[in-house]
Amino acid sequence: MNVSIIGSGTMGSGIAQVAATSGCAVKLFDLNQEAITKSKKALENTLTKLVEKEKIDTTEKSRIQNNISYVNTLKDLSDSDLVIEAIVENLEVKRKVFSELETLVSENTILASNTSSLSIASIAASCQKPERVIGIHFFNPAPLMQLVEVIPAVQTSEEVLQKSVQIISDWKKVVAVAKDTPGFIVNRVARPFYSESLRIYDEGVADFATIDWALKTIGNFRMGPFELMDMIGHDVNYIVTETVFTAFYFDPKFKPSFTQKRLLEAGFLGRKSGRGFYNYSQELPLPTEDTVLAKSIFERVIVMLINEAADTLFLNIASAKDIDSAMTKGVNYPKGLLAWAEELGINWCVEKLDELYNEYHEDRYRCSPILRRIAREGGSFLN
């Protein structure tokens, strides 16, 4: 199978490695020769480390490298069976690329975008054959993260959806099919991990280190929200939050925080700039190890995450199985959120959300109807 990737940045290069490892003939396109050189070097380093760890041998390393060719004109992609675009998160730029690309490839070529939050329908509308356009969203780093969200637009044909799911499954990835709504599954459901933690900080309940400690200690999350946002970078994380907030017609539950916005404006982007929520040139602050406070913080964040997962199911964005799979395989949550809701108790979740709503009287804390229905009628998310 001939697969082409547009964009040789970290994500594009990672997707190219995945496809090449699965035996595809891959063309990695970038106009920037320096970016291509950097991509080649990164792949060499990655594969060398895998050989050193005895995950692959030198023959396999050579096979993967030989499956990737590097090109700098879109015409070179004409023989592609599948093209995955992995460039800047800008709708107009993507639409322009897809419009040009469609004139160069076969009418049977599947055209996919790796966008994390933009409308697939809008991208597809730039093409004469929008039925062959689909979202195929990998997570970083693509070779390691198991999850891939597959997002059909309203125009996407059933055949293209099924082919895309089969291709990604053949690449030994876990597929979660999602409706074409802002943030799809993961970037929608994960918002409260950041936004409610920021709200807790903004209210003066606890500092960054204590909130991070609470979520790691009580919730067993691998990273706290502020550590994670600093690692992702505020130029990425804040923009996704703002994009989702705007795309959902300014629904208050997705409202960004001025605390994070000011860091972005100051150029304090996190680890990449040496300073974000934490100053990485100094010794990092220690948390206040108060287990009662930590439990309160965890409960507030987890119930908001569960509520968003429930709403995602309620609005038919994805199946319960795919929602839970997306959060464990896409962002390494310790448990699926719907399974977590049943473990904590659906009635407890409803009571906790009502308690928050009664305190704040903000629509942000409205309980998902499906949570209230299950609490009233019994039943399960997972049956």
Coordinates of N, CA, C and O in Angstrom, one line a residue, residues 114-208:
N114 N -5.0 14.8 10.1 CA -4.6 14.4 11.4 C -5.0 15.5 12.4 O -4.6 15.5 13.6
T115 N -5.9 16.4 12.0 CA -6.3 17.5 12.9 C -6.8 17.0 14.2 O -7.4 15.9 14.3
S116 N -6.6 17.7 15.3 CA -7.0 17.3 16.6 C -8.3 17.9 17.0 O -8.9 17.5 18.0
S117 N -8.8 18.9 16.3 CA -10.0 19.6 16.7 C -10.8 20.3 15.6 O -11.9 20.8 15.9
L118 N -10.2 20.4 14.5 CA -10.9 21.2 13.4 C -12.0 20.3 12.7 O -11.9 19.1 12.7
S119 N -12.9 21.0 12.1 CA -14.1 20.3 11.4 C -13.6 19.5 10.2 O -13.1 20.1 9.2
I120 N -13.9 18.2 10.2 CA -13.5 17.4 9.0 C -14.5 17.8 7.9 O -14.1 17.8 6.7
A121 N -15.7 18.1 8.2 CA -16.7 18.5 7.2 C -16.2 19.7 6.4 O -16.4 19.8 5.2
S122 N -15.7 20.7 7.1 CA -15.2 21.9 6.5 C -14.0 21.6 5.6 O -13.9 22.2 4.5
I123 N -13.1 20.7 6.1 CA -11.9 20.4 5.2 C -12.4 19.6 4.0 O -12.0 19.9 2.9
A124 N -13.4 18.7 4.2 CA -13.9 17.9 3.0 C -14.6 18.8 2.0 O -14.5 18.5 0.8
A125 N -15.2 19.9 2.5 CA -16.0 20.8 1.6 C -15.1 21.5 0.6 O -15.5 22.0 -0.4
S126 N -13.7 21.5 0.8 CA -12.8 22.1 -0.1 C -12.5 21.2 -1.3 O -11.9 21.6 -2.3
C127 N -13.0 19.9 -1.3 CA -12.8 19.0 -2.3 C -14.0 18.7 -3.2 O -15.1 18.9 -2.8
Q128 N -13.7 18.3 -4.5 CA -14.8 18.0 -5.4 C -15.4 16.6 -5.1 O -16.5 16.4 -5.4
K129 N -14.6 15.8 -4.4 CA -15.1 14.5 -4.0 C -15.0 14.4 -2.4 O -14.1 13.7 -1.9
P130 N -15.8 15.1 -1.7 CA -15.7 15.2 -0.3 C -15.9 13.8 0.4 O -15.5 13.6 1.6
E131 N -16.6 12.9 -0.3 CA -16.9 11.6 0.3 C -15.6 10.8 0.6 O -15.7 9.8 1.4
R132 N -14.5 11.2 0.0 CA -13.3 10.4 0.3 C -12.4 11.1 1.3 O -11.2 10.7 1.5
V133 N -12.9 12.1 2.0 CA -12.1 12.8 3.1 C -12.6 12.3 4.4 O -13.8 12.1 4.7
I134 N -11.6 12.1 5.3 CA -11.9 11.6 6.7 C -10.8 12.1 7.7 O -9.7 12.6 7.2
G135 N -11.1 12.1 8.9 CA -10.2 12.5 10.0 C -9.5 11.2 10.5 O -10.2 10.2 10.8
I136 N -8.2 11.2 10.6 CA -7.5 10.1 11.2 C -6.5 10.7 12.1 O -5.4 11.2 11.7
H137 N -6.9 10.8 13.4 CA -6.1 11.5 14.4 C -5.3 10.7 15.3 O -5.8 9.9 16.2
F138 N -3.9 10.8 15.1 CA -3.0 10.1 16.0 C -2.6 10.9 17.2 O -2.9 12.1 17.2
F139 N -2.0 10.2 18.2 CA -1.6 10.9 19.4 C -0.1 10.9 19.5 O 0.5 9.9 19.0
N140 N 0.5 11.9 20.1 CA 1.9 12.0 20.1 C 2.5 11.3 21.4 O 2.0 11.5 22.5
P141 N 3.6 10.5 21.2 CA 4.3 10.1 20.0 C 3.5 9.0 19.3 O 3.2 8.0 19.9
A142 N 3.3 9.2 18.0 CA 2.5 8.2 17.2 C 3.0 6.8 17.3 O 2.1 5.9 17.3
P143 N 4.3 6.5 17.2 CA 4.7 5.1 17.3 C 4.4 4.4 18.6 O 4.2 3.2 18.7
L144 N 4.3 5.2 19.7 CA 4.0 4.6 21.0 C 2.6 4.6 21.4 O 2.1 3.7 22.1
M145 N 1.9 5.6 21.1 CA 0.5 5.8 21.6 C -0.4 4.8 20.8 O -0.4 4.8 19.5
Q146 N -1.2 4.1 21.5 CA -2.0 3.0 20.8 C -3.2 3.5 20.1 O -3.7 2.9 19.1
L147 N -3.8 4.6 20.6 CA -5.1 5.1 20.1 C -5.0 5.9 18.8 O -4.1 6.7 18.6
V148 N -5.9 5.7 17.9 CA -6.2 6.6 16.8 C -7.7 6.8 16.7 O -8.5 5.9 16.6
E149 N -8.0 8.1 16.7 CA -9.4 8.5 16.5 C -9.7 8.5 15.0 O -8.9 9.2 14.2
V150 N -10.7 7.9 14.5 CA -11.1 8.0 13.1 C -12.5 8.7 13.1 O -13.4 8.3 13.7
I151 N -12.5 9.8 12.3 CA -13.6 10.7 12.3 C -14.2 10.9 10.9 O -13.7 11.7 10.1
P152 N -15.4 10.3 10.6 CA -16.0 10.5 9.3 C -16.7 11.9 9.4 O -17.3 12.2 10.4
A153 N -16.6 12.6 8.3 CA -17.4 13.9 8.1 C -18.8 13.4 7.7 O -19.1 12.3 7.3
V154 N -19.8 14.4 7.7 CA -21.1 14.1 7.2 C -21.0 13.6 5.7 O -21.9 12.9 5.2
Q155 N -20.0 14.1 5.0 CA -19.9 13.7 3.6 C -19.2 12.4 3.3 O -19.2 11.8 2.3
T156 N -18.4 11.9 4.3 CA -17.6 10.7 4.2 C -18.4 9.5 3.9 O -19.4 9.2 4.5
S157 N -18.0 8.7 2.8 CA -18.8 7.5 2.5 C -18.5 6.4 3.5 O -17.4 6.4 4.1
E158 N -19.4 5.5 3.6 CA -19.3 4.3 4.5 C -18.1 3.5 4.1 O -17.4 3.0 5.0
E159 N -17.9 3.4 2.8 CA -16.7 2.6 2.3 C -15.4 3.2 2.8 O -14.5 2.4 3.2
V160 N -15.3 4.5 2.7 CA -14.0 5.1 3.1 C -13.8 5.0 4.6 O -12.7 4.7 5.1
L161 N -14.9 5.1 5.4 CA -14.8 4.9 6.8 C -14.3 3.5 7.1 O -13.4 3.3 7.9
Q162 N -15.0 2.5 6.5 CA -14.6 1.1 6.8 C -13.2 0.8 6.4 O -12.4 0.1 7.1
K163 N -12.8 1.3 5.2 CA -11.4 1.1 4.7 C -10.4 1.7 5.7 O -9.3 1.2 6.0
S164 N -10.7 2.9 6.2 CA -9.8 3.7 7.1 C -9.6 2.9 8.4 O -8.5 2.8 8.9
V165 N -10.7 2.4 8.9 CA -10.7 1.7 10.2 C -9.8 0.4 10.0 O -9.0 0.1 10.9
Q166 N -10.0 -0.2 8.8 CA -9.2 -1.5 8.6 C -7.8 -1.2 8.5 O -6.9 -1.9 9.0
I167 N -7.4 -0.1 7.8 CA -6.0 0.2 7.6 C -5.3 0.5 8.9 O -4.3 0.0 9.2
I168 N -6.0 1.3 9.8 CA -5.4 1.7 11.0 C -5.3 0.5 12.0 O -4.4 0.3 12.7
S169 N -6.3 -0.4 11.9 CA -6.3 -1.6 12.7 C -5.2 -2.5 12.2 O -4.5 -3.1 13.1
D170 N -4.9 -2.6 10.9 CA -3.8 -3.4 10.4 C -2.5 -2.8 10.8 O -1.5 -3.6 10.8
W171 N -2.4 -1.5 11.1 CA -1.2 -0.9 11.7 C -1.1 -1.2 13.2 O -0.2 -0.6 13.8
K172 N -1.9 -2.0 13.7 CA -1.9 -2.5 15.1 C -2.2 -1.3 16.1 O -1.6 -1.2 17.1
K173 N -3.1 -0.5 15.7 CA -3.5 0.6 16.5 C -5.0 0.3 17.0 O -5.7 -0.4 16.4
V174 N -5.3 0.9 18.2 CA -6.7 0.8 18.7 C -7.5 1.9 18.1 O -7.2 3.1 18.3
V175 N -8.6 1.6 17.4 CA -9.4 2.6 16.7 C -10.6 3.0 17.6 O -11.3 2.1 18.1
A176 N -10.8 4.3 17.7 CA -12.1 4.8 18.3 C -12.7 5.7 17.2 O -12.1 6.6 16.8
V177 N -13.9 5.3 16.8 CA -14.7 6.1 15.8 C -15.4 7.2 16.6 O -16.2 6.9 17.5
A178 N -15.3 8.4 16.1 CA -15.9 9.6 16.7 C -16.7 10.4 15.8 O -16.3 10.5 14.6
K179 N -17.8 11.0 16.2 CA -18.5 12.0 15.4 C -17.7 13.2 15.2 O -16.9 13.6 16.1
D180 N -17.9 13.9 14.1 CA -17.2 15.1 13.8 C -17.7 16.3 14.6 O -18.4 17.2 14.1
T181 N -17.3 16.4 15.8 CA -17.6 17.5 16.7 C -16.3 18.0 17.3 O -15.3 17.3 17.3
P182 N -16.3 19.3 17.8 CA -15.0 19.9 18.3 C -14.3 19.0 19.3 O -14.9 18.6 20.3
G183 N -13.0 18.7 19.1 CA -12.2 18.0 20.0 C -12.4 16.5 19.9 O -11.7 15.7 20.6
F184 N -13.4 16.0 19.1 CA -13.7 14.6 18.9 C -13.9 13.9 20.3 O -14.8 14.4 21.0
I185 N -13.2 12.9 20.6 CA -13.4 12.3 22.0 C -12.4 12.9 23.0 O -12.7 13.6 23.9
V186 N -11.1 12.6 22.7 CA -10.1 12.9 23.8 C -9.9 14.3 24.1 O -10.0 14.7 25.3
N187 N -9.8 15.2 23.1 CA -9.6 16.6 23.4 C -10.8 17.3 23.9 O -10.8 18.4 24.4
R188 N -12.0 16.6 23.8 CA -13.2 17.2 24.4 C -13.3 16.7 25.9 O -13.4 17.4 26.8
V189 N -13.2 15.3 26.0 CA -13.4 14.7 27.3 C -12.3 15.2 28.3 O -12.6 15.3 29.5
A190 N -11.1 15.4 27.8 CA -10.0 15.7 28.7 C -10.0 17.2 29.2 O -9.2 17.5 30.1
R191 N -10.8 18.0 28.6 CA -10.8 19.5 29.0 C -10.9 19.7 30.5 O -10.2 20.5 31.1
P192 N -11.8 19.0 31.2 CA -11.9 19.3 32.7 C -10.7 19.0 33.5 O -10.5 19.6 34.6
F193 N -9.9 18.1 33.0 CA -8.6 17.7 33.7 C -7.8 19.0 33.9 O -7.2 19.3 34.9
Y194 N -7.8 19.8 32.8 CA -7.1 21.1 32.8 C -8.0 22.2 33.4 O -7.5 22.9 34.3
S195 N -9.2 22.4 32.9 CA -10.0 23.6 33.2 C -10.5 23.6 34.7 O -10.5 24.6 35.3
E196 N -10.9 22.4 35.2 CA -11.3 22.4 36.6 C -10.1 22.5 37.6 O -10.3 23.2 38.6
S197 N -9.0 22.0 37.2 CA -7.8 22.2 38.0 C -7.4 23.7 38.0 O -7.0 24.2 39.1
L198 N -7.5 24.3 36.9 CA -7.2 25.8 36.8 C -8.2 26.6 37.6 O -7.9 27.5 38.3
R199 N -9.5 26.1 37.6 CA -10.5 26.8 38.4 C -10.2 26.7 39.9 O -10.4 27.6 40.6
I200 N -9.8 25.5 40.3 CA -9.5 25.2 41.7 C -8.3 26.1 42.1 O -8.3 26.8 43.2
Y201 N -7.3 26.3 41.2 CA -6.2 27.2 41.5 C -6.7 28.6 41.6 O -6.3 29.4 42.5
D202 N -7.5 29.0 40.6 CA -7.9 30.4 40.5 C -8.7 30.8 41.7 O -8.7 32.0 42.1
E203 N -9.4 29.9 42.3 CA -10.2 30.1 43.5 C -9.3 30.2 44.8 O -9.8 30.5 45.9
G204 N -8.1 29.8 44.6 CA -7.2 29.9 45.8 C -7.3 28.7 46.7 O -6.8 28.7 47.8
V205 N -7.9 27.6 46.2 CA -8.0 26.4 47.0 C -6.7 25.7 47.3 O -6.4 25.2 48.4
A206 N -5.8 25.7 46.2 CA -4.5 25.0 46.4 C -3.6 25.5 45.3 O -4.1 26.1 44.3
D207 N -2.3 25.3 45.5 CA -1.3 25.8 44.4 C -1.1 24.7 43.4 O -1.7 23.6 43.5
F208 N -0.3 25.0 42.4 CA -0.1 24.0 41.3 C 0.4 22.7 41.8 O -0.1 21.6 41.4

